[in-house]
Amino acid sequence: MAGCALAYGFGLVVAMLLPGLSIGDDFVCTRATYYGSPDCLGTPTGACGYGEFGRNVNDANVAGVSRLWKNGTGCGGCYQQVRCKAPELCTDEGVNIVVTDYGEGDHTDFILSPRAYGRMARPNCAPELYKYGVVDVEYKRIPCRYAGYNIVVKVKEHSKYPDYLAVVLLYQAGQYDVAAVEIWQEDCKQWRGMRRAYGAVFDVVTPPKGELKLRFQLASSVETTWVESKSVIPGEWKAGATYDSNVQLN
């Protein structure tokens, strides 16, 4: 471990303030740890419902969260780790992460994938950082960016055509939370709310027949707005299939 000394703490980041934790400039103090994973990736059984996407998105720099979970609306949020307090152990840049799971640790807000945790360390210092297990961090919310991707609607594998439809949204860019999803009911000429089944998964029993249109309610700290998909899910949709929404957020 040449050039690496033991220390306690590093920097992490979020563009929203938690009561009692703010340190100014939109940064928040908390603690973070990491979970066991033989390949250092995320988990395909994460509580957001992302499946394999949750293992590999953002080069596997992912995390489970507690207070930032927000009953599942926190799924897909991006956070940046910065302002390392132990420069002899951690980098100034930290690591950007995507929320893909729920988790609680020892008074921690973040439970990082081993890969994300180790990438906060300076060269040759990751083994020393792992030894601490739980570390102090600072964090703030940042926009997610997925170059070349629109929001993708994935039909969950446990969907049963044509009686039960469950979907999860992938590549959720920007700095918005998906607060609600609605499906167009053509016979009634109105939008019908889908249930948040768990995490980022929304479902509906007896979905409308034929091509399906969805719209998403996007919420940030300053506004709430509805965005309608510019394309449709085919009438004969298939479990496990993905469909491009042609909606791109900044």
mmCIF file of C-alpha atoms in Angstrom:
data_model
loop_
_atom_site.group_PDB
_atom_site.id
_atom_site.type_symbol
_atom_site.label_atom_id
_atom_site.label_comp_id
_atom_site.label_asym_id
_atom_site.label_seq_id
_atom_site.Cartn_x
_atom_site.Cartn_y
_atom_site.Cartn_z
ATOM 1 C CA MET A 1 0.000 0.000 0.000
ATOM 2 C CA ALA A 2 2.771 2.445 -0.823
ATOM 3 C CA GLY A 3 1.712 6.047 -0.490
ATOM 4 C CA CYS A 4 -1.543 5.160 1.312
ATOM 5 C CA ALA A 5 -2.147 5.942 4.994
ATOM 6 C CA LEU A 6 -5.089 4.936 7.152
ATOM 7 C CA ALA A 7 -7.786 7.536 7.636
ATOM 8 C CA TYR A 8 -11.454 7.747 8.496
ATOM 9 C CA GLY A 9 -13.728 9.530 6.037
ATOM 10 C CA PHE A 10 -14.067 10.498 2.430
ATOM 11 C CA GLY A 11 -16.330 12.605 0.267
ATOM 12 C CA LEU A 12 -19.682 11.592 -1.296
ATOM 13 C CA VAL A 13 -22.632 13.847 -2.887
ATOM 14 C CA VAL A 14 -27.087 15.359 -3.332
ATOM 15 C CA ALA A 15 -29.127 18.350 -4.642
ATOM 16 C CA MET A 16 -31.572 18.014 -1.807
ATOM 17 C CA LEU A 17 -31.127 18.609 1.906
ATOM 18 C CA LEU A 18 -32.039 16.228 4.673
ATOM 19 C CA PRO A 19 -33.250 17.843 7.903
ATOM 20 C CA GLY A 20 -30.463 18.260 10.407
ATOM 21 C CA LEU A 21 -27.763 17.068 8.009
ATOM 22 C CA SER A 22 -27.104 20.067 5.790
ATOM 23 C CA ILE A 23 -23.630 21.553 5.792
ATOM 24 C CA GLY A 24 -24.372 24.292 3.255
ATOM 25 C CA ASP A 25 -23.911 24.539 -0.491
ATOM 26 C CA ASP A 26 -26.422 21.711 -0.948
ATOM 27 C CA PHE A 27 -24.069 19.140 0.538
ATOM 28 C CA VAL A 28 -25.227 16.631 3.131
ATOM 29 C CA CYS A 29 -23.211 14.697 5.692
ATOM 30 C CA THR A 30 -23.964 11.035 6.293
ATOM 31 C CA ARG A 31 -22.296 7.621 6.363
ATOM 32 C CA ALA A 32 -21.810 4.882 3.798
ATOM 33 C CA THR A 33 -20.807 1.239 3.751
ATOM 34 C CA TYR A 34 -20.694 -1.533 1.122
ATOM 35 C CA TYR A 35 -22.293 -4.945 0.672
ATOM 36 C CA GLY A 36 -20.765 -8.300 -0.133
ATOM 37 C CA SER A 37 -20.688 -9.293 -3.797
ATOM 38 C CA PRO A 38 -18.356 -11.904 -5.311
ATOM 39 C CA ASP A 39 -18.094 -10.008 -8.601
ATOM 40 C CA CYS A 40 -18.270 -6.483 -7.066
ATOM 41 C CA LEU A 41 -21.382 -5.690 -9.141
ATOM 42 C CA GLY A 42 -24.906 -4.807 -8.072
ATOM 43 C CA THR A 43 -27.574 -7.378 -7.273
ATOM 44 C CA PRO A 44 -30.171 -8.611 -9.812
ATOM 45 C CA THR A 45 -32.714 -8.964 -6.999
ATOM 46 C CA GLY A 46 -32.573 -5.330 -5.916
ATOM 47 C CA ALA A 47 -35.715 -3.790 -4.407
ATOM 48 C CA CYS A 48 -36.109 -1.341 -7.300
ATOM 49 C CA GLY A 49 -36.955 -4.213 -9.646
ATOM 50 C CA TYR A 50 -34.284 -3.398 -12.237
ATOM 51 C CA GLY A 51 -32.953 -6.938 -12.578
ATOM 52 C CA GLU A 52 -29.713 -7.220 -14.571
ATOM 53 C CA PHE A 53 -29.902 -3.502 -15.397
ATOM 54 C CA GLY A 54 -29.362 -2.824 -11.679
ATOM 55 C CA ARG A 55 -26.203 -4.925 -11.670
ATOM 56 C CA ASN A 56 -24.406 -3.247 -14.517
ATOM 57 C CA VAL A 57 -25.799 0.267 -15.037
ATOM 58 C CA ASN A 58 -23.278 3.078 -14.557
ATOM 59 C CA ASP A 59 -20.412 0.583 -14.812
ATOM 60 C CA ALA A 60 -21.802 -1.132 -11.666
ATOM 61 C CA ASN A 61 -21.349 1.990 -9.541
ATOM 62 C CA VAL A 62 -24.664 1.490 -7.744
ATOM 63 C CA ALA A 63 -26.044 1.627 -4.221
ATOM 64 C CA GLY A 64 -28.898 0.750 -1.945
ATOM 65 C CA VAL A 65 -30.257 3.643 0.105
ATOM 66 C CA SER A 66 -32.378 4.102 3.223
ATOM 67 C CA ARG A 67 -33.780 7.609 3.784
ATOM 68 C CA LEU A 68 -33.341 8.465 0.106
ATOM 69 C CA TRP A 69 -35.500 5.469 -0.869
ATOM 70 C CA LYS A 70 -38.710 7.539 -0.564
ATOM 71 C CA ASN A 71 -41.046 4.536 -0.873
ATOM 72 C CA GLY A 72 -39.438 3.586 -4.175
ATOM 73 C CA THR A 73 -39.522 6.976 -5.899
ATOM 74 C CA GLY A 74 -35.824 7.324 -5.134
ATOM 75 C CA CYS A 75 -35.019 4.449 -7.505
ATOM 76 C CA GLY A 76 -32.886 5.607 -10.423
ATOM 77 C CA GLY A 77 -31.606 8.730 -8.682
ATOM 78 C CA CYS A 78 -27.955 9.682 -9.231
ATOM 79 C CA TYR A 79 -25.615 10.944 -6.541
ATOM 80 C CA GLN A 80 -22.074 12.225 -6.609
ATOM 81 C CA GLN A 81 -19.420 11.695 -3.975
ATOM 82 C CA VAL A 82 -17.014 14.591 -3.459
ATOM 83 C CA ARG A 83 -14.951 16.595 -0.964
ATOM 84 C CA CYS A 84 -12.820 13.869 0.426
ATOM 85 C CA LYS A 85 -11.971 14.623 4.059
ATOM 86 C CA ALA A 86 -9.031 12.225 4.091
ATOM 87 C CA PRO A 87 -6.938 13.138 1.029
ATOM 88 C CA GLU A 88 -4.247 10.616 1.961
ATOM 89 C CA LEU A 89 -6.819 7.825 1.510
ATOM 90 C CA CYS A 90 -9.569 9.081 -0.828
ATOM 91 C CA THR A 91 -9.766 11.014 -4.071
ATOM 92 C CA ASP A 92 -11.254 14.496 -4.318
ATOM 93 C CA GLU A 93 -13.594 13.372 -7.114
ATOM 94 C CA GLY A 94 -15.269 10.423 -5.373
ATOM 95 C CA VAL A 95 -17.635 8.363 -7.531
ATOM 96 C CA ASN A 96 -21.052 8.899 -9.120
ATOM 97 C CA ILE A 97 -23.644 6.250 -8.202
ATOM 98 C CA VAL A 98 -27.152 5.218 -9.268
ATOM 99 C CA VAL A 99 -29.753 4.056 -6.730
ATOM 100 C CA THR A 100 -30.889 0.530 -7.605
ATOM 101 C CA ASP A 101 -31.826 -0.976 -4.240
ATOM 102 C CA TYR A 102 -33.050 -0.393 -0.686
ATOM 103 C CA GLY A 103 -30.753 -1.071 2.222
ATOM 104 C CA GLU A 104 -30.047 -0.146 5.829
ATOM 105 C CA GLY A 105 -26.700 -0.291 7.556
ATOM 106 C CA ASP A 106 -25.113 1.129 10.700
ATOM 107 C CA HIS A 107 -26.751 4.589 10.560
ATOM 108 C CA THR A 108 -25.862 4.796 6.867
ATOM 109 C CA ASP A 109 -27.756 6.363 3.966
ATOM 110 C CA PHE A 110 -25.760 4.488 1.309
ATOM 111 C CA ILE A 111 -24.807 0.829 0.943
ATOM 112 C CA LEU A 112 -22.534 0.858 -2.087
ATOM 113 C CA SER A 113 -21.550 -1.902 -4.444
ATOM 114 C CA PRO A 114 -17.969 -3.000 -3.682
ATOM 115 C CA ARG A 115 -16.872 -1.528 -7.011
ATOM 116 C CA ALA A 116 -18.327 1.905 -6.211
ATOM 117 C CA TYR A 117 -16.917 1.871 -2.677
ATOM 118 C CA GLY A 118 -13.420 0.994 -3.861
ATOM 119 C CA ARG A 119 -13.445 3.644 -6.579
ATOM 120 C CA MET A 120 -13.573 6.378 -3.967
ATOM 121 C CA ALA A 121 -10.057 5.445 -2.885
ATOM 122 C CA ARG A 122 -6.774 6.822 -4.160
ATOM 123 C CA PRO A 123 -4.548 4.454 -6.157
ATOM 124 C CA ASN A 124 -3.436 1.496 -4.013
ATOM 125 C CA CYS A 125 -5.690 2.610 -1.131
ATOM 126 C CA ALA A 126 -8.858 0.601 -1.805
ATOM 127 C CA PRO A 127 -7.843 -2.311 0.513
ATOM 128 C CA GLU A 128 -7.362 0.137 3.372
ATOM 129 C CA LEU A 129 -10.710 1.804 2.652
ATOM 130 C CA TYR A 130 -12.511 -1.559 2.677
ATOM 131 C CA LYS A 131 -11.125 -2.222 6.168
ATOM 132 C CA TYR A 132 -13.122 0.642 7.627
ATOM 133 C CA GLY A 133 -16.436 -0.823 6.530
ATOM 134 C CA VAL A 134 -18.405 2.321 7.418
ATOM 135 C CA VAL A 135 -17.124 5.802 6.547
ATOM 136 C CA ASP A 136 -18.263 9.421 6.745
ATOM 137 C CA VAL A 137 -19.313 10.971 3.447
ATOM 138 C CA GLU A 138 -20.779 14.104 1.893
ATOM 139 C CA TYR A 139 -23.192 13.915 -1.008
ATOM 140 C CA LYS A 140 -25.615 15.734 -3.273
ATOM 141 C CA ARG A 141 -28.077 14.868 -6.038
ATOM 142 C CA ILE A 142 -26.918 15.237 -9.646
ATOM 143 C CA PRO A 143 -28.696 14.662 -12.983
ATOM 144 C CA CYS A 144 -28.422 11.179 -14.437
ATOM 145 C CA ARG A 145 -27.002 11.104 -17.966
ATOM 146 C CA TYR A 146 -27.324 8.206 -20.412
ATOM 147 C CA ALA A 147 -25.920 9.337 -23.737
ATOM 148 C CA GLY A 148 -27.878 7.906 -26.641
ATOM 149 C CA TYR A 149 -30.702 6.481 -24.523
ATOM 150 C CA ASN A 150 -34.336 7.464 -24.127
ATOM 151 C CA ILE A 151 -36.407 6.177 -21.211
ATOM 152 C CA VAL A 152 -36.910 2.470 -21.884
ATOM 153 C CA VAL A 153 -40.043 0.657 -20.706
ATOM 154 C CA LYS A 154 -39.333 -2.944 -19.758
ATOM 155 C CA VAL A 155 -42.221 -5.384 -19.326
ATOM 156 C CA LYS A 156 -41.422 -7.380 -16.211
ATOM 157 C CA GLU A 157 -40.972 -11.114 -16.626
ATOM 158 C CA HIS A 158 -43.842 -11.971 -14.271
ATOM 159 C CA SER A 159 -46.362 -10.107 -16.468
ATOM 160 C CA LYS A 160 -49.140 -12.327 -17.865
ATOM 161 C CA TYR A 161 -50.470 -11.344 -21.286
ATOM 162 C CA PRO A 162 -53.181 -10.081 -21.632
ATOM 163 C CA ASP A 163 -54.445 -9.969 -18.023
ATOM 164 C CA TYR A 164 -51.613 -8.456 -15.987
ATOM 165 C CA LEU A 165 -48.954 -5.931 -16.986
ATOM 166 C CA ALA A 166 -46.000 -4.799 -14.862
ATOM 167 C CA VAL A 167 -43.368 -2.383 -16.170
ATOM 168 C CA VAL A 168 -40.168 -0.777 -14.933
ATOM 169 C CA LEU A 169 -38.525 2.325 -16.404
ATOM 170 C CA LEU A 170 -34.841 2.145 -17.352
ATOM 171 C CA TYR A 171 -32.365 4.927 -18.242
ATOM 172 C CA GLN A 172 -34.221 7.554 -16.210
ATOM 173 C CA ALA A 173 -32.136 10.610 -17.064
ATOM 174 C CA GLY A 174 -32.232 14.087 -15.579
ATOM 175 C CA GLN A 175 -32.814 14.974 -11.952
ATOM 176 C CA TYR A 176 -36.420 13.813 -11.675
ATOM 177 C CA ASP A 177 -38.108 11.104 -9.634
ATOM 178 C CA VAL A 178 -40.852 9.110 -11.343
ATOM 179 C CA ALA A 179 -43.755 9.757 -8.968
ATOM 180 C CA ALA A 180 -46.505 8.007 -10.968
ATOM 181 C CA VAL A 181 -47.254 6.184 -14.220
ATOM 182 C CA GLU A 182 -50.607 6.189 -16.042
ATOM 183 C CA ILE A 183 -51.925 4.155 -18.971
ATOM 184 C CA TRP A 184 -54.395 5.430 -21.580
ATOM 185 C CA GLN A 185 -57.864 3.856 -21.409
ATOM 186 C CA GLU A 186 -59.136 4.286 -24.970
ATOM 187 C CA ASP A 187 -62.715 3.147 -24.321
ATOM 188 C CA CYS A 188 -63.138 5.732 -21.550
ATOM 189 C CA LYS A 189 -60.936 8.368 -23.171
ATOM 190 C CA GLN A 190 -59.031 8.948 -19.951
ATOM 191 C CA TRP A 191 -55.775 8.141 -18.194
ATOM 192 C CA ARG A 192 -55.812 5.286 -15.693
ATOM 193 C CA GLY A 193 -53.332 5.168 -12.838
ATOM 194 C CA MET A 194 -50.984 2.220 -12.499
ATOM 195 C CA ARG A 195 -50.122 0.922 -9.045
ATOM 196 C CA ARG A 196 -46.585 1.222 -7.712
ATOM 197 C CA ALA A 197 -46.131 -2.481 -7.000
ATOM 198 C CA TYR A 198 -42.672 -2.065 -5.451
ATOM 199 C CA GLY A 199 -39.601 0.053 -6.052
ATOM 200 C CA ALA A 200 -39.692 1.334 -9.633
ATOM 201 C CA VAL A 201 -42.196 -1.303 -10.813
ATOM 202 C CA PHE A 202 -45.711 -0.186 -11.793
ATOM 203 C CA ASP A 203 -48.499 -2.629 -12.619
ATOM 204 C CA VAL A 204 -52.128 -2.863 -13.726
ATOM 205 C CA VAL A 205 -54.671 -5.670 -13.780
ATOM 206 C CA THR A 206 -56.685 -6.104 -17.009
ATOM 207 C CA PRO A 207 -54.723 -3.529 -19.036
ATOM 208 C CA PRO A 208 -56.441 -1.958 -22.051
ATOM 209 C CA LYS A 209 -56.452 -4.011 -25.229
ATOM 210 C CA GLY A 210 -54.499 -2.971 -28.300
ATOM 211 C CA GLU A 211 -51.531 -0.627 -28.393
ATOM 212 C CA LEU A 212 -50.706 0.940 -25.042
ATOM 213 C CA LYS A 213 -49.778 4.547 -24.310
ATOM 214 C CA LEU A 214 -48.075 5.563 -21.058
ATOM 215 C CA ARG A 215 -47.321 8.845 -19.395
ATOM 216 C CA PHE A 216 -44.985 9.545 -16.486
ATOM 217 C CA GLN A 217 -45.310 12.033 -13.647
ATOM 218 C CA LEU A 218 -41.868 13.520 -13.031
ATOM 219 C CA ALA A 219 -41.109 15.280 -9.767
ATOM 220 C CA SER A 220 -38.123 17.354 -8.670
ATOM 221 C CA SER A 221 -37.504 19.693 -5.768
ATOM 222 C CA VAL A 222 -38.962 22.585 -7.782
ATOM 223 C CA GLU A 223 -41.634 21.163 -10.086
ATOM 224 C CA THR A 224 -43.940 18.291 -10.993
ATOM 225 C CA THR A 225 -44.895 17.608 -14.602
ATOM 226 C CA TRP A 226 -46.401 14.906 -16.813
ATOM 227 C CA VAL A 227 -44.554 13.575 -19.865
ATOM 228 C CA GLU A 228 -46.328 11.339 -22.372
ATOM 229 C CA SER A 229 -44.488 8.591 -24.212
ATOM 230 C CA LYS A 230 -44.066 9.428 -27.892
ATOM 231 C CA SER A 231 -44.376 5.778 -28.886
ATOM 232 C CA VAL A 232 -46.616 2.898 -27.831
ATOM 233 C CA ILE A 233 -46.240 -0.578 -26.430
ATOM 234 C CA PRO A 234 -47.451 -3.090 -29.054
ATOM 235 C CA GLY A 235 -50.870 -4.611 -28.536
ATOM 236 C CA GLU A 236 -49.339 -8.072 -28.290
ATOM 237 C CA TRP A 237 -46.659 -7.124 -25.757
ATOM 238 C CA LYS A 238 -44.387 -9.790 -24.372
ATOM 239 C CA ALA A 239 -43.057 -10.412 -20.859
ATOM 240 C CA GLY A 240 -39.375 -9.509 -20.626
ATOM 241 C CA ALA A 241 -39.437 -7.279 -23.734
ATOM 242 C CA THR A 242 -38.216 -3.669 -23.747
ATOM 243 C CA TYR A 243 -39.780 -0.771 -25.642
ATOM 244 C CA ASP A 244 -38.310 2.657 -26.395
ATOM 245 C CA SER A 245 -40.532 5.472 -25.053
ATOM 246 C CA ASN A 246 -38.886 8.076 -27.300
ATOM 247 C CA VAL A 247 -38.847 10.314 -24.214
ATOM 248 C CA GLN A 248 -35.474 11.789 -23.360
ATOM 249 C CA LEU A 249 -34.896 13.834 -20.223
ATOM 250 C CA ASN A 250 -32.091 16.261 -19.495
#
